[in-house]
CSV table of C-alpha atoms in Angstrom, one decimal:
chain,number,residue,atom,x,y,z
A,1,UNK,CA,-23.6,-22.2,10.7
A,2,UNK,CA,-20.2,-22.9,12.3
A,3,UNK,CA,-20.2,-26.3,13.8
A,4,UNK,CA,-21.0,-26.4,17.9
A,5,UNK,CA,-17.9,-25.9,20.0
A,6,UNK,CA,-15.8,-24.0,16.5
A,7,UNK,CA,-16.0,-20.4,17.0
A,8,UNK,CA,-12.8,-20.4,15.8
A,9,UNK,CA,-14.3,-21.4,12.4
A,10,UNK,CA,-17.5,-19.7,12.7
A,11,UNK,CA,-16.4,-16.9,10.1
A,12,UNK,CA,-15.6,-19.8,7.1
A,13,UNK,CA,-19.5,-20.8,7.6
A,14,UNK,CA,-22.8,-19.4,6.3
A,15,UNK,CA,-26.3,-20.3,6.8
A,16,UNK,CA,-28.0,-21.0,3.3
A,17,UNK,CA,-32.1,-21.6,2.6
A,18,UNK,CA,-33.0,-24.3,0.5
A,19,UNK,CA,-36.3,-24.9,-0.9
A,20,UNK,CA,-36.7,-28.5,-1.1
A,21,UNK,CA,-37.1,-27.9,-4.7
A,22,UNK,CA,-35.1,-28.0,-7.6
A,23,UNK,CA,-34.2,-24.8,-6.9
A,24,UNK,CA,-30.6,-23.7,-6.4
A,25,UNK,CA,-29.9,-22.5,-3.0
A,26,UNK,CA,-30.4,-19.1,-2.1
A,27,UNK,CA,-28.0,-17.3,-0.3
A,28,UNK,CA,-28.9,-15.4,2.9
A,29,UNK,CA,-26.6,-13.1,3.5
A,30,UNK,CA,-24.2,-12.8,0.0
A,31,UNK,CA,-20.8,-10.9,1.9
A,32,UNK,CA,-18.3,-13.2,3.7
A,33,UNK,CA,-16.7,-11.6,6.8
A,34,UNK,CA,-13.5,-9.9,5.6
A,35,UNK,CA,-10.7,-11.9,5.8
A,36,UNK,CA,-9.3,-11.2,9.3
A,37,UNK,CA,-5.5,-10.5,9.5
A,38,UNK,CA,-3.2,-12.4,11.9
A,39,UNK,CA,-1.5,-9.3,13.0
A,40,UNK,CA,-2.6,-8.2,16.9
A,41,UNK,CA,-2.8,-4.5,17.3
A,42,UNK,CA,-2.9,-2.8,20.2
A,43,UNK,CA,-6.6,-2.0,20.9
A,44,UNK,CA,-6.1,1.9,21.6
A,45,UNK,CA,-3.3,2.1,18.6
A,46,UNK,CA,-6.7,0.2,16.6
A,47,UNK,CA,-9.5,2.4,17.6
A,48,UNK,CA,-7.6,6.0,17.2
A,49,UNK,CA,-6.7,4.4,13.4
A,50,UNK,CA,-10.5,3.9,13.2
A,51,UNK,CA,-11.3,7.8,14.2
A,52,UNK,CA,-8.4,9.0,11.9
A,53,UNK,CA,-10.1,6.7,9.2
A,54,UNK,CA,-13.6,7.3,9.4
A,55,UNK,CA,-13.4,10.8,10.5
A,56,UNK,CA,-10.7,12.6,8.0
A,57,UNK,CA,-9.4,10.0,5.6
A,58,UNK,CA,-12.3,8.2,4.0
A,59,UNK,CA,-14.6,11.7,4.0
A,60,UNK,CA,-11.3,13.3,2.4
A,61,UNK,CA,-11.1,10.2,-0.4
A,62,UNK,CA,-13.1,11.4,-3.1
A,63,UNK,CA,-12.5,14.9,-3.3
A,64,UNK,CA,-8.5,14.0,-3.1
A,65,UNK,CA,-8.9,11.9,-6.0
A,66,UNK,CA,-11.5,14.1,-8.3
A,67,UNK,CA,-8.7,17.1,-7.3
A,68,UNK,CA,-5.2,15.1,-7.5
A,69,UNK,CA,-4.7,16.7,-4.3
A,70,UNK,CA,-2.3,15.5,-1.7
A,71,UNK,CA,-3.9,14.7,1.4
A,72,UNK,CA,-2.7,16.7,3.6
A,73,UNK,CA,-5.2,16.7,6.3
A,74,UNK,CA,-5.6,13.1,5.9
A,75,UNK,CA,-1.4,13.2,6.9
A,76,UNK,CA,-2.0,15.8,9.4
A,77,UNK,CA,-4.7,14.0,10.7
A,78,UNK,CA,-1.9,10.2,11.1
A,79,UNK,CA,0.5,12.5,12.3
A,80,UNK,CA,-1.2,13.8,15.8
A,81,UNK,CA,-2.8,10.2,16.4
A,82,UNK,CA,0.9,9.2,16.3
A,83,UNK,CA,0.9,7.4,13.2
A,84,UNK,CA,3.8,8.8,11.1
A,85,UNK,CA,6.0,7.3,14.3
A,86,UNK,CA,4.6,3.9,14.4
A,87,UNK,CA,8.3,2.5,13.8
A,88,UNK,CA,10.5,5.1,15.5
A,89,UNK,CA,11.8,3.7,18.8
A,90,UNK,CA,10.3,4.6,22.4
A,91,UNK,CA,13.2,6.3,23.7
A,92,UNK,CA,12.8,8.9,21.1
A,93,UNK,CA,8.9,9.5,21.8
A,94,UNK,CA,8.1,6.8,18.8
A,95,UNK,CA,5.3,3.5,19.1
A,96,UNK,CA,7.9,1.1,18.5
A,97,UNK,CA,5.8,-1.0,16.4
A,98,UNK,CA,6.5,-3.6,14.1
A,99,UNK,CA,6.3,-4.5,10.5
A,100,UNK,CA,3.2,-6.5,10.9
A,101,UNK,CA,1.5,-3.2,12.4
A,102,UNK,CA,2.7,-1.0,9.5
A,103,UNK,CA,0.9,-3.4,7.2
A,104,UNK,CA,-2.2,-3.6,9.1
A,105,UNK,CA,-2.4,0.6,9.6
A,106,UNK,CA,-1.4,0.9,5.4
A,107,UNK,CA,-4.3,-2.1,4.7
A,108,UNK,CA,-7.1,-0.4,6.9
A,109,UNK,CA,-6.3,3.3,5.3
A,110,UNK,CA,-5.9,2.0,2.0
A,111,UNK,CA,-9.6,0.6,1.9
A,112,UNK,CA,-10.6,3.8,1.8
A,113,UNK,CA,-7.8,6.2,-0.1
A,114,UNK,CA,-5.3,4.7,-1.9
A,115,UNK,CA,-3.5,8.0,-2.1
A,116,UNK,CA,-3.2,8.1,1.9
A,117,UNK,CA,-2.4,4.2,2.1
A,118,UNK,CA,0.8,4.8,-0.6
A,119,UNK,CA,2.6,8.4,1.0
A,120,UNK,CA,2.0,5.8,4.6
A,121,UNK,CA,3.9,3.2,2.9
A,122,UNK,CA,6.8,5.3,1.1
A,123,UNK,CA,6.7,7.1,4.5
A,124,UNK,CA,7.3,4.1,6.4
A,125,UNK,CA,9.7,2.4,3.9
A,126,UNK,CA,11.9,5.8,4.5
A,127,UNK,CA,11.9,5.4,8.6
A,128,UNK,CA,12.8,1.5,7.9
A,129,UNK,CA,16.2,3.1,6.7
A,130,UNK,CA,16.5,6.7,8.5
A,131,UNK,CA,15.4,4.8,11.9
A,132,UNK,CA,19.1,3.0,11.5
A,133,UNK,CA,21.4,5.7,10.4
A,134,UNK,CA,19.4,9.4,10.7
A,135,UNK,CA,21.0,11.8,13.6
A,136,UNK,CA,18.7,11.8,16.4
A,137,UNK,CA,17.2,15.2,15.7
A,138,UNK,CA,15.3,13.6,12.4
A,139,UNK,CA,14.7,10.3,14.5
A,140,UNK,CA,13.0,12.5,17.2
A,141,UNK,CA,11.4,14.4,14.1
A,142,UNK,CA,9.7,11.5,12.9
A,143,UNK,CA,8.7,9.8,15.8
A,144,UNK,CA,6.7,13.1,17.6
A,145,UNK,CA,4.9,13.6,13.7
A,146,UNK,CA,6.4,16.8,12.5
A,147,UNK,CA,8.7,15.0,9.9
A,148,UNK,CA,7.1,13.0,6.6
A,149,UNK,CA,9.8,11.2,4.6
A,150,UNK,CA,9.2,9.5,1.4
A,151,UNK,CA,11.8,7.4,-0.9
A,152,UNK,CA,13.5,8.8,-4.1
A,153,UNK,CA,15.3,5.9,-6.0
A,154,UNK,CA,13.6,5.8,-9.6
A,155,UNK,CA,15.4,7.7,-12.2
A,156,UNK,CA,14.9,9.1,-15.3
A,157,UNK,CA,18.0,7.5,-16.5
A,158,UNK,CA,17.3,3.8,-15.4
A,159,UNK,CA,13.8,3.7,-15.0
A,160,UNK,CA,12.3,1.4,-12.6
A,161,UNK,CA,15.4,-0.4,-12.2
A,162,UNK,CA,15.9,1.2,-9.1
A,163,UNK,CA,19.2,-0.5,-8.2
A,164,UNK,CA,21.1,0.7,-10.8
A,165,UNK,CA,20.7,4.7,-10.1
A,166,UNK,CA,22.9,7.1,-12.4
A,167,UNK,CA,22.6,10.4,-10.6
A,168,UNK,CA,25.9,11.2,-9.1
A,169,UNK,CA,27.8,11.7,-6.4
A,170,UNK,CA,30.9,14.4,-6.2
A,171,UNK,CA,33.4,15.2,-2.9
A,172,UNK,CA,33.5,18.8,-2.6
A,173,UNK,CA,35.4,21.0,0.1
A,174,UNK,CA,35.7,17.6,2.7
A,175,UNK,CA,32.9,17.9,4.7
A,176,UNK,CA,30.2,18.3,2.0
A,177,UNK,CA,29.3,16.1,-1.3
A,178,UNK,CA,27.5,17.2,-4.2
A,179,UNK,CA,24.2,15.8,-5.3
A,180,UNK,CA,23.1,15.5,-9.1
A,181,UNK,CA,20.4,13.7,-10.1
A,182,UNK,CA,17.0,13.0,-12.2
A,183,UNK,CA,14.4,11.1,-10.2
A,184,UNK,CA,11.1,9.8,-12.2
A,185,UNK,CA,8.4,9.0,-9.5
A,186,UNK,CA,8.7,10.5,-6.0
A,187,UNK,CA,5.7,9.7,-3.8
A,188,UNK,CA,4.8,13.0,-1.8
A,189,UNK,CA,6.9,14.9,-4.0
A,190,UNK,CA,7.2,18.7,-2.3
A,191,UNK,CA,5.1,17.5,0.4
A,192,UNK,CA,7.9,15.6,2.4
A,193,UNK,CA,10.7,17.2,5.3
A,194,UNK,CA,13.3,14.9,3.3
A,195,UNK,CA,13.8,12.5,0.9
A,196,UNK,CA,16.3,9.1,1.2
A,197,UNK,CA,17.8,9.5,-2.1
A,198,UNK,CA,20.4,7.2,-4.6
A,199,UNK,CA,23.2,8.2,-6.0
A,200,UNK,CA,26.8,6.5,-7.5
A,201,UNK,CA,28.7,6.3,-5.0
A,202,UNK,CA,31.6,8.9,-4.5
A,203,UNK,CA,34.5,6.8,-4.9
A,204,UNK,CA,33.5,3.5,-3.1
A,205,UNK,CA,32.5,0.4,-5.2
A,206,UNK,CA,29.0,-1.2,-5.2
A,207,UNK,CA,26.2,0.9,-7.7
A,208,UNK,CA,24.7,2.7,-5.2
A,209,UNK,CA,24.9,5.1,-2.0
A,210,UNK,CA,21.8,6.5,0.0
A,211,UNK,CA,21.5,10.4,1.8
A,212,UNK,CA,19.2,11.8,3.7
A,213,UNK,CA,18.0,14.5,1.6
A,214,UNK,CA,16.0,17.8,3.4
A,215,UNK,CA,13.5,19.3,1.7
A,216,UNK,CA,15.0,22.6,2.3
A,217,UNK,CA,18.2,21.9,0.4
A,218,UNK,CA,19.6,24.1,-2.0
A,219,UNK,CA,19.1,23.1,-5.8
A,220,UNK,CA,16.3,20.6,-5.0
A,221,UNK,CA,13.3,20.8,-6.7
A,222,UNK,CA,10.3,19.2,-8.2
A,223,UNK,CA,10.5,19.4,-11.4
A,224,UNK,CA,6.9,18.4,-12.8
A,225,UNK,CA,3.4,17.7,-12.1
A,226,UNK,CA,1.5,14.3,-11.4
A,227,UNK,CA,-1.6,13.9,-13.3
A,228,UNK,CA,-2.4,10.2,-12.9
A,229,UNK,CA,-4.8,7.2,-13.7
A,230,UNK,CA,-4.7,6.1,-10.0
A,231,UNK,CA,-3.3,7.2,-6.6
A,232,UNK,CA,-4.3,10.9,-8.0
A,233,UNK,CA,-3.7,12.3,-4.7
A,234,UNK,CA,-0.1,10.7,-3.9
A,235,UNK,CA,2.1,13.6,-5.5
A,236,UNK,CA,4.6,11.2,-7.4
A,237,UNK,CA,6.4,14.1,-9.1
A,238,UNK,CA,9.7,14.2,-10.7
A,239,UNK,CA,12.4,16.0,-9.1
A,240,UNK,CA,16.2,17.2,-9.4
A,241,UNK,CA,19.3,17.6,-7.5
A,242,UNK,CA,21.3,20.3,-9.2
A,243,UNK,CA,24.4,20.8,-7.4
A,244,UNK,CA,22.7,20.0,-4.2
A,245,UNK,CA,25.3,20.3,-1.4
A,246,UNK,CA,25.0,17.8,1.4
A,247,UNK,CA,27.1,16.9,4.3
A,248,UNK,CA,29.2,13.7,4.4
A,249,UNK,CA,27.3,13.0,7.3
A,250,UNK,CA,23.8,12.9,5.5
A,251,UNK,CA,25.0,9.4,3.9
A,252,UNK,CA,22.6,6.9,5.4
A,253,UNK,CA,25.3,3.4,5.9
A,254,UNK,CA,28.7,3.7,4.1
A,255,UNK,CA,29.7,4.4,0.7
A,256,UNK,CA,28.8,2.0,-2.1
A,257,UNK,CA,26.4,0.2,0.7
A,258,UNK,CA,23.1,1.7,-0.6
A,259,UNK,CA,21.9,-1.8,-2.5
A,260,UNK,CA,22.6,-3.8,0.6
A,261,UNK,CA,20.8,-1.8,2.8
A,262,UNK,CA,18.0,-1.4,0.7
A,263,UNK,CA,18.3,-5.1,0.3
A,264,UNK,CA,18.1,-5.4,4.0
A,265,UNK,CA,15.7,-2.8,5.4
A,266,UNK,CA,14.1,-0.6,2.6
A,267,UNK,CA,13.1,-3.3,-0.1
A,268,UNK,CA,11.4,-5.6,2.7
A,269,UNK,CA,9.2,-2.8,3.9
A,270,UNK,CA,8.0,-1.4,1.0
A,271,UNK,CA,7.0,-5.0,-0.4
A,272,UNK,CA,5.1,-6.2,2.5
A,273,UNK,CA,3.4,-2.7,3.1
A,274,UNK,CA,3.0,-2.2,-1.1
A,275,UNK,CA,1.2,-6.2,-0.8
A,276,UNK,CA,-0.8,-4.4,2.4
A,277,UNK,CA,-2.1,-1.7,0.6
A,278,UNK,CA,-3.4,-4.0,-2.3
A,279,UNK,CA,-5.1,-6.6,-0.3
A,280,UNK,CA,-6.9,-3.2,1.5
A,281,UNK,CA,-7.7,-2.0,-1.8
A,282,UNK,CA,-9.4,-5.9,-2.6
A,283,UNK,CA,-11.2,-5.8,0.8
A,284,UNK,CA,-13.0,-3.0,0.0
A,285,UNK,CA,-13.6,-3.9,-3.6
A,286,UNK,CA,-15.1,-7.1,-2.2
A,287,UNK,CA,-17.5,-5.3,0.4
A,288,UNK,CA,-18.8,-2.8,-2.4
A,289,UNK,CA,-19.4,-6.0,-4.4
A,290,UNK,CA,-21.6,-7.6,-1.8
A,291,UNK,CA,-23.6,-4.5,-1.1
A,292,UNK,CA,-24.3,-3.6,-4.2
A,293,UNK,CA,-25.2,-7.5,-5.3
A,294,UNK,CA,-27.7,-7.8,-1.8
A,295,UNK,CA,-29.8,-4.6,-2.3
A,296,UNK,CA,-30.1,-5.0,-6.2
A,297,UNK,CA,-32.8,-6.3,-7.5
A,298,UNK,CA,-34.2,-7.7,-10.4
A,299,UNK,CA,-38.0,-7.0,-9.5
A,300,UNK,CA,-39.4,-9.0,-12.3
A,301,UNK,CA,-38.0,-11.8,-10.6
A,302,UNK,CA,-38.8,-10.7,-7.3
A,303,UNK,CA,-34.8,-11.6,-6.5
A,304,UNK,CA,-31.7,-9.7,-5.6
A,305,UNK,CA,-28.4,-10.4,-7.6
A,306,UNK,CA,-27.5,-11.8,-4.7
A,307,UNK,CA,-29.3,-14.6,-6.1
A,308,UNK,CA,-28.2,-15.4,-9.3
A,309,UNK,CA,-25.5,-18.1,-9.5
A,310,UNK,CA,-24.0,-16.6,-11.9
A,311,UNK,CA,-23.0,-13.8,-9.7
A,312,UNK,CA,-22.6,-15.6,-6.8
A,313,UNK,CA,-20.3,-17.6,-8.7
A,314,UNK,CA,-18.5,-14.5,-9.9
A,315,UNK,CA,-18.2,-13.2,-5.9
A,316,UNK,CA,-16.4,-16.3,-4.3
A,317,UNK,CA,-13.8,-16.4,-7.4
A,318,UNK,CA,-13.1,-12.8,-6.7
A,319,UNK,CA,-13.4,-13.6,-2.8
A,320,UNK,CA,-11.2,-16.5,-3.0
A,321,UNK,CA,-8.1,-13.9,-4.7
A,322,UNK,CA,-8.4,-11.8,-2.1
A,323,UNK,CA,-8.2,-13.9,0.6
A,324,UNK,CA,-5.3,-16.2,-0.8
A,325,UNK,CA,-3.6,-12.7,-1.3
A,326,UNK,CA,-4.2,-11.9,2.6
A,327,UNK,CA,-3.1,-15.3,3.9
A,328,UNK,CA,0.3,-14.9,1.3
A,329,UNK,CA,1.1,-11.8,3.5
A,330,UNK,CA,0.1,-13.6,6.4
A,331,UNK,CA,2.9,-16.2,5.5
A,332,UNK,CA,5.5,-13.4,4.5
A,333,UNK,CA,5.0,-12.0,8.0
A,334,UNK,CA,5.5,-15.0,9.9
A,335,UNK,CA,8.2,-16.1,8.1
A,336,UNK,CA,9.9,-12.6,8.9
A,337,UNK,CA,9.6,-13.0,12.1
A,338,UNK,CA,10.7,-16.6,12.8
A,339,UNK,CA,13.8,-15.5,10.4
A,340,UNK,CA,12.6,-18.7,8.2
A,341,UNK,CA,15.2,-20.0,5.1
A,342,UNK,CA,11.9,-18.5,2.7
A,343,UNK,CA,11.9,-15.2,4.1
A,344,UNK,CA,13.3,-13.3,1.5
A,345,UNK,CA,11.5,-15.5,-1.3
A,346,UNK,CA,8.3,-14.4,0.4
A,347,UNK,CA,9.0,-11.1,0.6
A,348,UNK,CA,9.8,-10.9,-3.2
A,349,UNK,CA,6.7,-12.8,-4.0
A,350,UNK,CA,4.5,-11.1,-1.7
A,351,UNK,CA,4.4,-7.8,-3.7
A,352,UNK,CA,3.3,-9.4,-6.7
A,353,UNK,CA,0.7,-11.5,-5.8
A,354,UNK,CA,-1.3,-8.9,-3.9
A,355,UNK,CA,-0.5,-6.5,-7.0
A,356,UNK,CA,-1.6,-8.8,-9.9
A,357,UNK,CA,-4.3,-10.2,-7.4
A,358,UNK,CA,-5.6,-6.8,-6.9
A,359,UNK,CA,-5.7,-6.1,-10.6
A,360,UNK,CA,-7.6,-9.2,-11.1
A,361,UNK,CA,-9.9,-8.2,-8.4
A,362,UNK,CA,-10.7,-4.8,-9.4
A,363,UNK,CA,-11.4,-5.5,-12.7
A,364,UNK,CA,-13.7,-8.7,-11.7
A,365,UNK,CA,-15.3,-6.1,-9.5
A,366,UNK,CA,-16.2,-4.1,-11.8
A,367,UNK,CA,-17.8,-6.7,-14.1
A,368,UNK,CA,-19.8,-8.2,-11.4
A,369,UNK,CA,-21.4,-4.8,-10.6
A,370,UNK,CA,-22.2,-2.7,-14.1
A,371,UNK,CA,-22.8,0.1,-14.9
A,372,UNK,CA,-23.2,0.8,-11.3
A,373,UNK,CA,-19.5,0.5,-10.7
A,374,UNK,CA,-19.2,2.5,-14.0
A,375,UNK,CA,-20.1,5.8,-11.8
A,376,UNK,CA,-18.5,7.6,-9.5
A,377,UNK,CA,-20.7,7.2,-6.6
A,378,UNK,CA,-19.9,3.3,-5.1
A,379,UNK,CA,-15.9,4.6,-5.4
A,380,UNK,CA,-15.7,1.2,-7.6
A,381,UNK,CA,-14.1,3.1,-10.2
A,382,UNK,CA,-11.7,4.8,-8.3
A,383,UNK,CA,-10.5,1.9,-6.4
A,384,UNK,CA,-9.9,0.2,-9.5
A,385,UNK,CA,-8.0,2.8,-10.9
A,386,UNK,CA,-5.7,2.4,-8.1
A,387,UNK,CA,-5.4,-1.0,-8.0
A,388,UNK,CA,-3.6,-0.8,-11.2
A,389,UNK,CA,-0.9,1.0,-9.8
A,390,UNK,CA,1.3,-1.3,-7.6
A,391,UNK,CA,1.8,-3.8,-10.5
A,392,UNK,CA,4.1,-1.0,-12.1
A,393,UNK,CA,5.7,0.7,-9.2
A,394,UNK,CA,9.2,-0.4,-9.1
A,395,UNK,CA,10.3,-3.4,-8.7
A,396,UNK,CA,7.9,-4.4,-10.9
A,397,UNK,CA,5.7,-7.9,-11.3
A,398,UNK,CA,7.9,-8.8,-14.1
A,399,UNK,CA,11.3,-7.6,-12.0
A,400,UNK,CA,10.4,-9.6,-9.3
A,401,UNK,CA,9.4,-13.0,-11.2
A,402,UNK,CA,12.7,-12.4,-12.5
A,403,UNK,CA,14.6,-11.8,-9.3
């Protein structure tokens, strides 16, 4: 047990029985408290995310999946407790919180649907941007819940290399530009109140602009279904701008400045929340694993699987990833917020160590429990499924290793 006077510590022990025999040690209670993130949330922000949880989103999980249907109640259901405004500014009616708390609300729902955790993150990687440069009619929007926004950079044309968008750009009568464009994957796709979506710019240099793109426009539509491995439920649709028309003022920073900003404001949210909604996704893994390994039995033994070492060997590897994968966000947090020299190495490492982490984790996961996690019923297999998906999104693993 933890050592007298360490509470602090008491979580990193475990009491073991030991025979006196030659006998290996037998483990009395197999699943390690989850890793526990630094993060401090506000206790009442905490406990209305655990009744949103536990009372809409993880009941909703299953059938969203089975369905590939966007969870709209589960949205509904952030969006009264305050949730979609967790970054939008007080004065506006918004939380005010802070990165950290983004990644700690995306973590918790994504533990129990991935599709929920990932239109949260694209949501929030949207108000990083909008929060700066929307008019205060959006901002106000946002922050009181009526207003889900979602990111629209990939493009048929250049794939996953989101910085280099070919859709265009055109000045029309002087107070209105015209939108055309292709977009691949966009997360809530006819689900969101507007889009922040890349173009050329008009006339300025750099390789992209960003808008502020309303749902209601014009020419916009979605342009295809999403039928998916994983994240069934997120809606990641293609879509197209034909002719869209758009005021001058919908630009989002100035012409040519999209890359920078999304350098400066997009990128860093959606990697740190992307890394938040894999380590949820391991967490959970990890807890199913420990269940299913304490109540299963091998009666001609008269032992759980709890206590065979080679399973129990099998757990701490896959324990060990995800925890390393928590404390690396940990890290990218702190380093964020001290403004240290690694910051922005952090933040493009973060992404795809949870991701590749996550993979690693799901598939041990599945290993280490069977046939059991084969089914449908522990949600082993659905969690898996999702955990494939953030090593593809863009950037990539294999963009950012190169970046």
């Amino acid at each position: 047990e933890a050592p007298a006077g360490c509470p602090s510590c008491r979580r990193y022990h475990r009491r073991f029985d030991y025979d006196g025999g030659l006998n290996p040690v037998r483990w009395r209670a197999l699943a390690w408290p989850a890793y526990v993130p630094e993060v401090a949330v506000d206790p009442a922000l905490s406990s209305a995310l655990d009744d949103v949880v536990g009372d809409v989103i993880e009941p909703a999980a299953s059938t969203v999946d089975a369905q590939g249907r966007f969870p709209r109640e589960s949205v509904d259901a952030l969006a009264q407790a305050g949730f979609l405004g967790l970054l939008s500014a007080p004065e506006i009616g918004g939380r005010g919180g802070d990165l950290g708390t983004a990644a700690e609300v995306v973590r918790r729902i994504s533990a129990v649907c991935g599709s929920t955790a990932m239109v949260t993150t694209m949501h929030y990687a949207a108000v990083s941007v909008l929060e700066r440069f929307a008019g205060d009619d959006v901002r106000a929007a946002i922050a009181s819940g009526r207003h889900l926004s979602t990111l629209a950079f990939s493009e048929v044309g250049s794939r996953s290399h989101f910085w280099a968008p070919v859709g265009t750009a055109t000045a029309g009568d002087g107070s209105t530009v015209q939108l055309d464009s292709r977009k691949s994957w966009v997360t809530s796709a006819g689900h969101a109140d507007s889009y922040v979506w890349s173009t050329r710019p008009v006339t300025a240099e750099g390789p992209m602009t960003l808008w502020h793109m309303p749902a209601t426009a014009d020419g916009l539509a979605v342009s295809g279904t999403f039928d998916g491995l994983g994240l069934r439920g997120n809606a990641s649709s293609p879509m197209t701008a034909s002719g869209v028309a758009v005021p001058v003022a919908a630009m989002l920073g100035g012409d040519g400045q999209g890359l920078d900003l999304a350098l400066e404001t997009v990128l860093p949210t959606f990697l740190v929340l992307n890394a938040a909604f894999s380590i949820g996704l391991m967490q959970s893994l990890i807890a199913g694993a420990g269940a299913h390994l304490s109540r299963s039995r091998l009666e001609h033994l008269d032992q759980s699987l709890a206590e065979q070492p080679e399973q129990r060997r099998a757990y701490a590897r896959l324990l060990t990833l995800a925890d390393a994968a928590g404390l690396f966000l940990d890290d990218t947090l702190s380093a964020l917020a001290a403004g240290r020299p690694d910051a922005m190495l952090r933040v493009l490492q973060v992404k795809s160590v949870a991701a590749e982490s996550a993979s690693e984790v799901a598939d041990g996961v599945m290993r280490l429990c069977g046939g059991s996690a084969f089914r449908k019923e522990l949600g082993i297999e659905r969690r898996f499924r999702d955990s494939l998906a953030a090593r593809v999104m863009a950037p990539t693993t294999e963009a950012l290793h190169d970046s």
